[in-house]
GROMACS .gro file of N, CA and C in nm:
model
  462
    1UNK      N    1  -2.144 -12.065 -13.070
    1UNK     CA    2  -2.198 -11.973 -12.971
    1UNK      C    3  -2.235 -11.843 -13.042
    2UNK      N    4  -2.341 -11.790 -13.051
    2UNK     CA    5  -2.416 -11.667 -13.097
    2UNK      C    6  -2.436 -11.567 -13.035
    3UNK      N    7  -2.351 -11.497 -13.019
    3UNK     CA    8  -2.321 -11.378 -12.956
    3UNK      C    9  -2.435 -11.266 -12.978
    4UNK      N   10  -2.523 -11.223 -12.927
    4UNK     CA   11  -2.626 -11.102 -13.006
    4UNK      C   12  -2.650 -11.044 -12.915
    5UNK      N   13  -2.687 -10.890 -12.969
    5UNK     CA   14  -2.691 -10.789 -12.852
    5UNK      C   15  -2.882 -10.688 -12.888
    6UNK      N   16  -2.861 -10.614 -12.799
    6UNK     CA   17  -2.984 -10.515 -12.776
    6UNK      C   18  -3.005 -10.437 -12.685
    7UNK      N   19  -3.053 -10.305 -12.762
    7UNK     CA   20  -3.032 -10.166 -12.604
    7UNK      C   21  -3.132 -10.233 -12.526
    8UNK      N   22  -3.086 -10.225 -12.362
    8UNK     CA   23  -3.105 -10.253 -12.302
    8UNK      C   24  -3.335 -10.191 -12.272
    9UNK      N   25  -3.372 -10.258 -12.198
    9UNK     CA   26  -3.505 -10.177 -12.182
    9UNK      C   27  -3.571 -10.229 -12.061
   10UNK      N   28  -3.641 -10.149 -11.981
   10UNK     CA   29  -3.697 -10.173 -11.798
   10UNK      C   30  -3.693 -10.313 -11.769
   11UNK      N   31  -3.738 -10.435 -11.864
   11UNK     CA   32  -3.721 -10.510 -11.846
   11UNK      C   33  -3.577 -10.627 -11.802
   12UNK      N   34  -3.456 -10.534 -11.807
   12UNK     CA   35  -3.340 -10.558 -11.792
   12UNK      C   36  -3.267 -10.514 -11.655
   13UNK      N   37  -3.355 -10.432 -11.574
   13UNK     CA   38  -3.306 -10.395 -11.465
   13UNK      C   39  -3.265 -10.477 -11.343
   14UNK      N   40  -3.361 -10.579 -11.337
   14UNK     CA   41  -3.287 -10.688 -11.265
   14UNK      C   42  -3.135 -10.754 -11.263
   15UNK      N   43  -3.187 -10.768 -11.414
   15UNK     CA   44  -3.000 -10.845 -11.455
   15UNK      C   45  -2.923 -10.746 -11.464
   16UNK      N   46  -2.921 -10.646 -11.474
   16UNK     CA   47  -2.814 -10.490 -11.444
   16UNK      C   48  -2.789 -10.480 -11.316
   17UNK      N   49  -2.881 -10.506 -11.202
   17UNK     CA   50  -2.868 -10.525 -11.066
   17UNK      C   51  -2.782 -10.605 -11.020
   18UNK      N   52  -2.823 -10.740 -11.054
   18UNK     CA   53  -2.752 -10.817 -10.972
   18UNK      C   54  -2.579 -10.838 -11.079
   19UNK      N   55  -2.562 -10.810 -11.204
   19UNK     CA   56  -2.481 -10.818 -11.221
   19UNK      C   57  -2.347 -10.750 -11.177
   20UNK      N   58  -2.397 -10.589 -11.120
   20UNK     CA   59  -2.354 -10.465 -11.091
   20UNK      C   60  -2.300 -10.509 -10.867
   21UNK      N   61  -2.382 -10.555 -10.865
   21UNK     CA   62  -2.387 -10.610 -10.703
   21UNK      C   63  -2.319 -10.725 -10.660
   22UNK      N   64  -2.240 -10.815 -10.802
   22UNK     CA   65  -2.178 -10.927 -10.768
   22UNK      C   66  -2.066 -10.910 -10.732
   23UNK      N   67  -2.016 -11.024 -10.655
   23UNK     CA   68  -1.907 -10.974 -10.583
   23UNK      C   69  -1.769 -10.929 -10.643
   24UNK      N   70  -1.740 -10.998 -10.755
   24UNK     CA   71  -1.612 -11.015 -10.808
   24UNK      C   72  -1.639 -10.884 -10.926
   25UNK      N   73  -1.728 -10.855 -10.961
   25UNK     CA   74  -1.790 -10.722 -11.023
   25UNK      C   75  -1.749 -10.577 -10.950
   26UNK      N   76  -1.831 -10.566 -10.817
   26UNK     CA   77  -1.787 -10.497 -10.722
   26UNK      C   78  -1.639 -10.445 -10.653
   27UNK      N   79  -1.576 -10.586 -10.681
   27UNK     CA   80  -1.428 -10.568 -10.632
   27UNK      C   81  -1.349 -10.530 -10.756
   28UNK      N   82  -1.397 -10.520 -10.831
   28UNK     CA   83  -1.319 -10.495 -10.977
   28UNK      C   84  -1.421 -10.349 -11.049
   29UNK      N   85  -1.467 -10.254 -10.991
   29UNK     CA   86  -1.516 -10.148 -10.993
   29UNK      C   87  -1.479 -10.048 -10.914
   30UNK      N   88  -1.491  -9.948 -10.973
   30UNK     CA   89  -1.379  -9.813 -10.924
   30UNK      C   90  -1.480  -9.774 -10.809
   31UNK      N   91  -1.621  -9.799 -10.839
   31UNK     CA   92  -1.711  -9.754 -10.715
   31UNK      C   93  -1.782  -9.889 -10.675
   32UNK      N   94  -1.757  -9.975 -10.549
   32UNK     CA   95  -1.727 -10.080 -10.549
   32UNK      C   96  -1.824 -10.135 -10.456
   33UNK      N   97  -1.935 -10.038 -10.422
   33UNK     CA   98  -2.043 -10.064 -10.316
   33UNK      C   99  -2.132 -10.128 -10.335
   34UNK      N  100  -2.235 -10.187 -10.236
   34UNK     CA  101  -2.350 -10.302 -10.299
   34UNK      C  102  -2.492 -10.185 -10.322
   35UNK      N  103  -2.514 -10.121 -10.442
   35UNK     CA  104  -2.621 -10.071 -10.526
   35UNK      C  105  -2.777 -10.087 -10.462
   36UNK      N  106  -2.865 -10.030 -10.367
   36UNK     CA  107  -2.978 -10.086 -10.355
   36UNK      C  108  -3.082 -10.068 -10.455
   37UNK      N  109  -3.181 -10.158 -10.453
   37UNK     CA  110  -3.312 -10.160 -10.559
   37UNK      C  111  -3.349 -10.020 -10.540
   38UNK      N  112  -3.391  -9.956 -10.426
   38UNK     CA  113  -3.425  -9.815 -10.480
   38UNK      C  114  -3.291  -9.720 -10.556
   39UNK      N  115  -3.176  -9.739 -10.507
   39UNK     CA  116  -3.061  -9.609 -10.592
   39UNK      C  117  -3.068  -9.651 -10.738
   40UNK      N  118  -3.048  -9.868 -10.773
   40UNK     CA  119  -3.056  -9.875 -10.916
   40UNK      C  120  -3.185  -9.850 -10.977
   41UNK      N  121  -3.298  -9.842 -10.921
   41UNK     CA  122  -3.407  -9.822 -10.990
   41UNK      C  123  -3.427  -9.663 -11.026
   42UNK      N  124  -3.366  -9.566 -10.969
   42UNK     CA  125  -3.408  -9.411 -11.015
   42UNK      C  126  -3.304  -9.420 -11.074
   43UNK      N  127  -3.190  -9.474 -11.050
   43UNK     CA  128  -3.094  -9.391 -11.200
   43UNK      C  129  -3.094  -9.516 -11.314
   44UNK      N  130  -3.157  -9.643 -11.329
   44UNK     CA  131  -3.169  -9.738 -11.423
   44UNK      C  132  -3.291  -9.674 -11.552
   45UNK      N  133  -3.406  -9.591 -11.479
   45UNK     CA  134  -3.480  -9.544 -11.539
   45UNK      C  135  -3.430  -9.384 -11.582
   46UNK      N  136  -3.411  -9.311 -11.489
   46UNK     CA  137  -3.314  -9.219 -11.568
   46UNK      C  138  -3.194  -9.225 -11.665
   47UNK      N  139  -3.148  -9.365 -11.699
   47UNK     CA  140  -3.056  -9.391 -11.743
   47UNK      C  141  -3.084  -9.389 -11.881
   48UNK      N  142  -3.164  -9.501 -11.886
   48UNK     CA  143  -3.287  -9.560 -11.975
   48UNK      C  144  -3.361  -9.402 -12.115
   49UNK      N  145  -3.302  -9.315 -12.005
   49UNK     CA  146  -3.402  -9.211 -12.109
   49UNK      C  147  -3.301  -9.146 -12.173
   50UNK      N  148  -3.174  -9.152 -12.156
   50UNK     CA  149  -3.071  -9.151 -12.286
   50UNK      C  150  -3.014  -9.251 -12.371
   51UNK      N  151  -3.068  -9.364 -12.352
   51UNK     CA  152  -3.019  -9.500 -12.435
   51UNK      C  153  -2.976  -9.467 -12.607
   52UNK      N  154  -3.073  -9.378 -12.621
   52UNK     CA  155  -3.014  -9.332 -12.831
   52UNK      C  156  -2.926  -9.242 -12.774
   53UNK      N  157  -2.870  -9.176 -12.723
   53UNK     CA  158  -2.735  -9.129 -12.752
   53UNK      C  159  -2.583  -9.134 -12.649
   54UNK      N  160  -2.713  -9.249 -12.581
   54UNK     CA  161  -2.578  -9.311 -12.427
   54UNK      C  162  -2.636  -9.444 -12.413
   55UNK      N  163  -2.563  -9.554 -12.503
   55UNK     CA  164  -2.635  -9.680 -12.519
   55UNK      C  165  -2.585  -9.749 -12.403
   56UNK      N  166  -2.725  -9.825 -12.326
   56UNK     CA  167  -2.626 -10.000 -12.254
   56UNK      C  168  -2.694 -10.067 -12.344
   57UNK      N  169  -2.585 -10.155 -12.386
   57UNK     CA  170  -2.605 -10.311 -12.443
   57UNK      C  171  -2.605 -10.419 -12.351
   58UNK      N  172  -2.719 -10.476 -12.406
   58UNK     CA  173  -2.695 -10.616 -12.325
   58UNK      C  174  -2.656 -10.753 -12.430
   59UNK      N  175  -2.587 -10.814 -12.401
   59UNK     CA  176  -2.505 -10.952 -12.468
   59UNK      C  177  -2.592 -11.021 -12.422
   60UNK      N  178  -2.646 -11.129 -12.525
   60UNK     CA  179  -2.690 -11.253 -12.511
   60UNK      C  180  -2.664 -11.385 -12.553
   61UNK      N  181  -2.637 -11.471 -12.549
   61UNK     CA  182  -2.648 -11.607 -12.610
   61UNK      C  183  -2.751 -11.750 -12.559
   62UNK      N  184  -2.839 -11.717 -12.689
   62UNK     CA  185  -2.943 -11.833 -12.685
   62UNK      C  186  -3.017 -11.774 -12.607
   63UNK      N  187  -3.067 -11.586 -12.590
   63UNK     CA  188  -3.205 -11.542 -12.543
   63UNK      C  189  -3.138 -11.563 -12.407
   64UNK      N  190  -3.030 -11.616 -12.338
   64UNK     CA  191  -2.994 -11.563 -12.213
   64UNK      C  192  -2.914 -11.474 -12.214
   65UNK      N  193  -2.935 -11.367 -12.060
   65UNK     CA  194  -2.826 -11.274 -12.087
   65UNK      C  195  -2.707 -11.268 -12.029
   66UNK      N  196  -2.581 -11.236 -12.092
   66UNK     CA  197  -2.470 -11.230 -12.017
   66UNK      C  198  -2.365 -11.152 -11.996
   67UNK      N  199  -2.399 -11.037 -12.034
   67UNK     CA  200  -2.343 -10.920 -11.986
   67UNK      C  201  -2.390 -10.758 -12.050
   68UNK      N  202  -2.360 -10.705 -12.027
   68UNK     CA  203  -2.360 -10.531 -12.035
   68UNK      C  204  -2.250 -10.458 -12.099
   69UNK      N  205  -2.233 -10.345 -12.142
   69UNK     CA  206  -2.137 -10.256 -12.152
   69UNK      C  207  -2.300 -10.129 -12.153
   70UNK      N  208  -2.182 -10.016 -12.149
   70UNK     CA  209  -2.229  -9.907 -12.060
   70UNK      C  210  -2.196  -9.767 -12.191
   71UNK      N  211  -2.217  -9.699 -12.238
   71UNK     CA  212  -2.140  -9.579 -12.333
   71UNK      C  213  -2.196  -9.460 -12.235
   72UNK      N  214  -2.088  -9.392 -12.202
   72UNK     CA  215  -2.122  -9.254 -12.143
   72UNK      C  216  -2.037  -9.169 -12.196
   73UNK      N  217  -2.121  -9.054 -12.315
   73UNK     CA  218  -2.057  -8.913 -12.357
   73UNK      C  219  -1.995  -8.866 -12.317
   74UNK      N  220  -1.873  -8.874 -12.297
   74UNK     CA  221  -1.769  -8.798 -12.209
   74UNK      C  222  -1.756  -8.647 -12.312
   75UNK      N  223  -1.766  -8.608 -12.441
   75UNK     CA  224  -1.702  -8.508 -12.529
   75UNK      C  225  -1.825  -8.522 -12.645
   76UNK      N  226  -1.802  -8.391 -12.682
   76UNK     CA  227  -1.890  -8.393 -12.815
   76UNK      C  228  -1.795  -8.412 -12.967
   77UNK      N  229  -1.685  -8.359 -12.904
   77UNK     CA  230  -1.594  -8.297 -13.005
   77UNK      C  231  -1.452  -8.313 -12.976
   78UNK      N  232  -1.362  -8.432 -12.991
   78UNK     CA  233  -1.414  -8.499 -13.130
   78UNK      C  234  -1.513  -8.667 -12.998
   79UNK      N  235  -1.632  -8.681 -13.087
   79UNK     CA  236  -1.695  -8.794 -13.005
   79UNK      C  237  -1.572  -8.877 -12.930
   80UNK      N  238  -1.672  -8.854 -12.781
   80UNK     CA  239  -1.551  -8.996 -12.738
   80UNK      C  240  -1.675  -9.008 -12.601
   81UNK      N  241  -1.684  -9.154 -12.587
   81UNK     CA  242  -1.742  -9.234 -12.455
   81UNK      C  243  -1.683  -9.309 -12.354
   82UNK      N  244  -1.700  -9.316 -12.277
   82UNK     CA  245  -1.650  -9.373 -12.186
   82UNK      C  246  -1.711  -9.542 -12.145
   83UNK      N  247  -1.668  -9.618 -12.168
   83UNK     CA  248  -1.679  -9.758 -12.197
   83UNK      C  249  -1.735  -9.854 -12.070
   84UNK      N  250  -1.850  -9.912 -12.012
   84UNK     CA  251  -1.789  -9.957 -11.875
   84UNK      C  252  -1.836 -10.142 -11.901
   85UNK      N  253  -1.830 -10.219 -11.909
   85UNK     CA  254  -1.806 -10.371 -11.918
   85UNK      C  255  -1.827 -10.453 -11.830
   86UNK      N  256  -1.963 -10.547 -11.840
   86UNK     CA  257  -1.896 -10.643 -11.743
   86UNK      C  258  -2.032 -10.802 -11.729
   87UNK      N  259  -1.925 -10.891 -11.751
   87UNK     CA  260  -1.995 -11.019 -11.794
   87UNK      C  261  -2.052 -11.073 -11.703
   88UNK      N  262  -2.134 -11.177 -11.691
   88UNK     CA  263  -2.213 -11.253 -11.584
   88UNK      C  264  -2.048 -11.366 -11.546
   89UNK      N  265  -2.123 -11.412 -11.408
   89UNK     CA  266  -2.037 -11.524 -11.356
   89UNK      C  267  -2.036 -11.625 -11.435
   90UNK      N  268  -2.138 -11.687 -11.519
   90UNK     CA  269  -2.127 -11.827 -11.542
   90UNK      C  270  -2.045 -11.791 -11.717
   91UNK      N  271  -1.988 -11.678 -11.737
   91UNK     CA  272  -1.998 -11.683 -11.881
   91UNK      C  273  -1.838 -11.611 -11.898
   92UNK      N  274  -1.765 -11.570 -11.749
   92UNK     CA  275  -1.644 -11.542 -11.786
   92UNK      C  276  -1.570 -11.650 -11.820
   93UNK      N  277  -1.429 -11.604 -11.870
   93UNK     CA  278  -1.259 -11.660 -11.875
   93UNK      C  279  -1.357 -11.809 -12.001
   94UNK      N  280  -1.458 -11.714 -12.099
   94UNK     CA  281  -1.445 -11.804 -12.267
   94UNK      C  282  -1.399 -11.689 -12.376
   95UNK      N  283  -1.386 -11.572 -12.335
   95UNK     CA  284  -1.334 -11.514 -12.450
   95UNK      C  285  -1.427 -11.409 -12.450
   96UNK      N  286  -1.532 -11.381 -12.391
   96UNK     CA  287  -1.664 -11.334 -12.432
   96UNK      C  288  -1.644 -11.128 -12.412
   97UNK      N  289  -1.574 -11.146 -12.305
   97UNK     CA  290  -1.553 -11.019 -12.291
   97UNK      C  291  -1.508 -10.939 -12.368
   98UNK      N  292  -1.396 -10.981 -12.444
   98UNK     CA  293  -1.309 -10.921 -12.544
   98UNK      C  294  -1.421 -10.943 -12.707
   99UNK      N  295  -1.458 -11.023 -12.720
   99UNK     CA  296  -1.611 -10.967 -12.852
   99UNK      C  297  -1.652 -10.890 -12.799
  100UNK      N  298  -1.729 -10.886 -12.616
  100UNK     CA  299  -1.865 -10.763 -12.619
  100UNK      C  300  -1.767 -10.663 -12.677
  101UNK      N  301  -1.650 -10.634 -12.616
  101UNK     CA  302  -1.598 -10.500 -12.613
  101UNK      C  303  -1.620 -10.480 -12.791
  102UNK      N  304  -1.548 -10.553 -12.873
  102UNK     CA  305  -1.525 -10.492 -12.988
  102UNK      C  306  -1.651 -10.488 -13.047
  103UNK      N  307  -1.807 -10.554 -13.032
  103UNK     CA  308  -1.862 -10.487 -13.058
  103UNK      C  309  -1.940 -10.379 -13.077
  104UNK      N  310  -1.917 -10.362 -12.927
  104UNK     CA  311  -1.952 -10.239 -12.877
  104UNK      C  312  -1.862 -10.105 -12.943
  105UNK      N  313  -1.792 -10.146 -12.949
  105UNK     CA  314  -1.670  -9.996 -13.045
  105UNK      C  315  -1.738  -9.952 -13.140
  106UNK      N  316  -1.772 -10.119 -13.246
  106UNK     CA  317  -1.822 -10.101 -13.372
  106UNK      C  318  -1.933 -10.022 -13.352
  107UNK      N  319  -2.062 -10.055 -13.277
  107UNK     CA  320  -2.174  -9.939 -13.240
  107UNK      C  321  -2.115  -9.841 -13.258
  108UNK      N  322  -2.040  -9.803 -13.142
  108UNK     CA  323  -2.054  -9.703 -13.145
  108UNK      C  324  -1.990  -9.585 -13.248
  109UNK      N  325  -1.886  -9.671 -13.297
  109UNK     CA  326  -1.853  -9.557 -13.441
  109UNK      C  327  -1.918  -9.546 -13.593
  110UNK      N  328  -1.974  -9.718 -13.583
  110UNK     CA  329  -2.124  -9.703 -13.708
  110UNK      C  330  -2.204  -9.623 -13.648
  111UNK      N  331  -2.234  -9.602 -13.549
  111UNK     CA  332  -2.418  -9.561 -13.508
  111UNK      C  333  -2.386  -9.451 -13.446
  112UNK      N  334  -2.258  -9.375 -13.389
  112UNK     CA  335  -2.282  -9.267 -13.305
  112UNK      C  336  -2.127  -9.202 -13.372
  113UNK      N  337  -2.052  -9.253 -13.481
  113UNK     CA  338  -1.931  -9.170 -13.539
  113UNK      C  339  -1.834  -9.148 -13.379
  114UNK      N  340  -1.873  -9.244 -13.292
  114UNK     CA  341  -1.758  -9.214 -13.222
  114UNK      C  342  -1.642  -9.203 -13.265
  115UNK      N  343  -1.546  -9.141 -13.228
  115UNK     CA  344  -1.390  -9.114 -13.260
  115UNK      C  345  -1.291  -9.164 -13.132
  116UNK      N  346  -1.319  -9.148 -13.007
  116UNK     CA  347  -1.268  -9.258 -12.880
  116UNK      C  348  -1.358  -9.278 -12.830
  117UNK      N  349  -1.232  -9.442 -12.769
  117UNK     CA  350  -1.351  -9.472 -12.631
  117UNK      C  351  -1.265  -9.497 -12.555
  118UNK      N  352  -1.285  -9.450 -12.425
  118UNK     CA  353  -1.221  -9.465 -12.322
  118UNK      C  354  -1.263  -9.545 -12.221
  119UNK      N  355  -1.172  -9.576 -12.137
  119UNK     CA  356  -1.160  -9.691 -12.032
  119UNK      C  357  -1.071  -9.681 -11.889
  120UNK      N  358  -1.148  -9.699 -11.788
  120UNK     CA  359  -1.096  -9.694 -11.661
  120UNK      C  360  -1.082  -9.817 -11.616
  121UNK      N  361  -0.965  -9.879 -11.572
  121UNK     CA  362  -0.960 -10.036 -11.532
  121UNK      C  363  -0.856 -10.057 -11.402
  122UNK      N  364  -0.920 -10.115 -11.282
  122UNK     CA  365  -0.821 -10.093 -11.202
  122UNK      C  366  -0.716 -10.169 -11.217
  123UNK      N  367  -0.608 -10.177 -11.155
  123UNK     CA  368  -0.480 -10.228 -11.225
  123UNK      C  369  -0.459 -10.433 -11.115
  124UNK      N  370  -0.535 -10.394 -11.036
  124UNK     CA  371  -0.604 -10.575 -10.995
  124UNK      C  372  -0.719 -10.639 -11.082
  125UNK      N  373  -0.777 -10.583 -11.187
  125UNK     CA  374  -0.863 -10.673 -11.277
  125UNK      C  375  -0.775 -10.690 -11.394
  126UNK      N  376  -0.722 -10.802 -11.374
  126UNK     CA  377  -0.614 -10.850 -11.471
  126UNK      C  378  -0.728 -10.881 -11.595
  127UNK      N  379  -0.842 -10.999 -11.537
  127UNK     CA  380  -0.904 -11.005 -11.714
  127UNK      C  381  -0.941 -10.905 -11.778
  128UNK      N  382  -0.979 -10.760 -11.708
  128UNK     CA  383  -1.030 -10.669 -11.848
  128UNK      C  384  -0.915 -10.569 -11.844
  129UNK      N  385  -0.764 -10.582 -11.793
  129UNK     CA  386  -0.691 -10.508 -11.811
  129UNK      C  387  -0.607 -10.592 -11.980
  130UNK      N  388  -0.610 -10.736 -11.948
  130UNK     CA  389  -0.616 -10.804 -12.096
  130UNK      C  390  -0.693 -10.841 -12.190
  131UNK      N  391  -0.821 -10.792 -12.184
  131UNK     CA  392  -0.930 -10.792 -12.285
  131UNK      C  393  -0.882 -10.629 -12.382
  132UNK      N  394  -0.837 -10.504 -12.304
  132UNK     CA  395  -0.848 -10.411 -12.337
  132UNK      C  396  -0.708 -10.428 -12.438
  133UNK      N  397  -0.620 -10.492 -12.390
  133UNK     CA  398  -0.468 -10.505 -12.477
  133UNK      C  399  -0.493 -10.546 -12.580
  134UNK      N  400  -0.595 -10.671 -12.523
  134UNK     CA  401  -0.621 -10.740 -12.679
  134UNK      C  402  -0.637 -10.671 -12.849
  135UNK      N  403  -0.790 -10.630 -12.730
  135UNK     CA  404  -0.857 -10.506 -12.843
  135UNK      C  405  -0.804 -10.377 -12.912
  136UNK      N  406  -0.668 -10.352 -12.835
  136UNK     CA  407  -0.577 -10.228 -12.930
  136UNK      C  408  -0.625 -10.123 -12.846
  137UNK      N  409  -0.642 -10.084 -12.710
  137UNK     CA  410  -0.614  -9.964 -12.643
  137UNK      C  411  -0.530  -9.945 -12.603
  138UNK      N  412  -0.494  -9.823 -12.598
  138UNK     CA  413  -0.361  -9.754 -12.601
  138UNK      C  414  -0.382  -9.735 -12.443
  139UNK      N  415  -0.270  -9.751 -12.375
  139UNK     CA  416  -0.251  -9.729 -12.207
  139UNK      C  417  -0.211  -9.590 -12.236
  140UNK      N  418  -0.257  -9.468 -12.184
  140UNK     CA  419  -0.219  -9.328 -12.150
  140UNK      C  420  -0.194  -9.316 -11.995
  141UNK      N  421  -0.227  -9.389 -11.982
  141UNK     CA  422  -0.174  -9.317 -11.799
  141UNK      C  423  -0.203  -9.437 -11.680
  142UNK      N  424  -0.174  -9.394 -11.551
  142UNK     CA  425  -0.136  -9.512 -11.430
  142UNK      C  426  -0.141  -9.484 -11.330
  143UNK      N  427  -0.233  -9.436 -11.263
  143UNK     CA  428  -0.185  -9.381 -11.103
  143UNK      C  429  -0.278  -9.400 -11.056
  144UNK      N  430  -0.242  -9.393 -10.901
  144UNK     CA  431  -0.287  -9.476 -10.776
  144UNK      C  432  -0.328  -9.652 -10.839
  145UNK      N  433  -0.424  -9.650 -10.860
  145UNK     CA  434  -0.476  -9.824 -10.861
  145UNK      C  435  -0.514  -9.870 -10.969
  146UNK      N  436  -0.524  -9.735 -11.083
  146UNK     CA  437  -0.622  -9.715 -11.199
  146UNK      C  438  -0.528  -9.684 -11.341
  147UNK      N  439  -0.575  -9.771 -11.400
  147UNK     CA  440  -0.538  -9.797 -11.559
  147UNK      C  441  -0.602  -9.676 -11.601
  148UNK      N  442  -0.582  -9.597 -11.732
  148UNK     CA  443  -0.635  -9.539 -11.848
  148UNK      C  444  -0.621  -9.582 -11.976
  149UNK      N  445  -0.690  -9.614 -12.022
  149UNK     CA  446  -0.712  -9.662 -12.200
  149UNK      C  447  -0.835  -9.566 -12.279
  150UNK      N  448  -0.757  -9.548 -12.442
  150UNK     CA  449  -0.809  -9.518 -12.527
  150UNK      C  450  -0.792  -9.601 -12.644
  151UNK      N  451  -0.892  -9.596 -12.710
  151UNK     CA  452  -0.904  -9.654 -12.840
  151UNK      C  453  -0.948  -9.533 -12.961
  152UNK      N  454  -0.841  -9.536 -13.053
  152UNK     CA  455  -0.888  -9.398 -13.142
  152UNK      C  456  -0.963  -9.547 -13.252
  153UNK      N  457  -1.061  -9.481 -13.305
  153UNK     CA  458  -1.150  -9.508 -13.408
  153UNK      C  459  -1.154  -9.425 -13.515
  154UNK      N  460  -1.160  -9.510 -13.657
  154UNK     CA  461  -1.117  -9.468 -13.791
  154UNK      C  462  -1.228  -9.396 -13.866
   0.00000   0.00000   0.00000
């Protein structure tokens, strides 16, 4: 299985849509509402116009796509982003989640010297509360419903 990625571009807004609008997506998101084509289309294209220094990746295998991660600048100093994740239906519970993530780290500390990345996970999404263990984030904090993770980078 050939895992390969690429910043995302207009042509990806669909599959950002409906991936963002699925159900088990939705219920496992801190903002958990169904997204319409006009709200994702003005901020997908506003989004779009920071991609070099606030990347989405999209995951593919075999030219299909199957998931996203998200980098949002939280700090300049010392770099740190805020991480957001999340795979298609037909492609969870093989492992896949826990690669996007780590490659996505790697981006971002080859290509942007990140120093953290952080992570919000509610404490009912058991698979990316164990994708994140996997990968070596550190749990900092716990309250109300919501996980905190960091990952320091070398």
């Amino acid at each position: 299985m050939n895992l390969r990625w690429r910043i995302a571009t207009s042509s990806d807004s669909d599959f950002v849509l409906c991936l963002r609008n699925e159900e088990n997506t939705r219920n496992n998101s801190i903002e958990g509402g169904v997204i319409s084509w006009d709200e994702h289309n003005e901020w997908f294209t506003s989004r779009l116009g920071r991609v070099e220094f606030e990347p989405i990746m999209v995951f593919l295998i075999d030219d299909v796509c199957i998931g996203i991660t998200r980098l949002d600048l939280i700090n300049l100093y010392p770099r740190s982003y805020r991480i957001n994740l999340a795979v298609s239906l037909d492609h969870r519970g093989r492992g896949l989640g826990l690669r996007i993530l780590l490659k996505t780290c790697s981006f971002a500390q080859e290509s942007f010297m990140a120093k953290e990345i952080h992570a919000m996970v509610k404490q009912i999404n058991t698979a990316s509360l164990s994708i994140f263990r996997k990968a070596e984030f550190e749990e900092v904090a716990s309250e109300n419903d919501l996980v905190q993770f960091v990952k320091h980078l070398i």
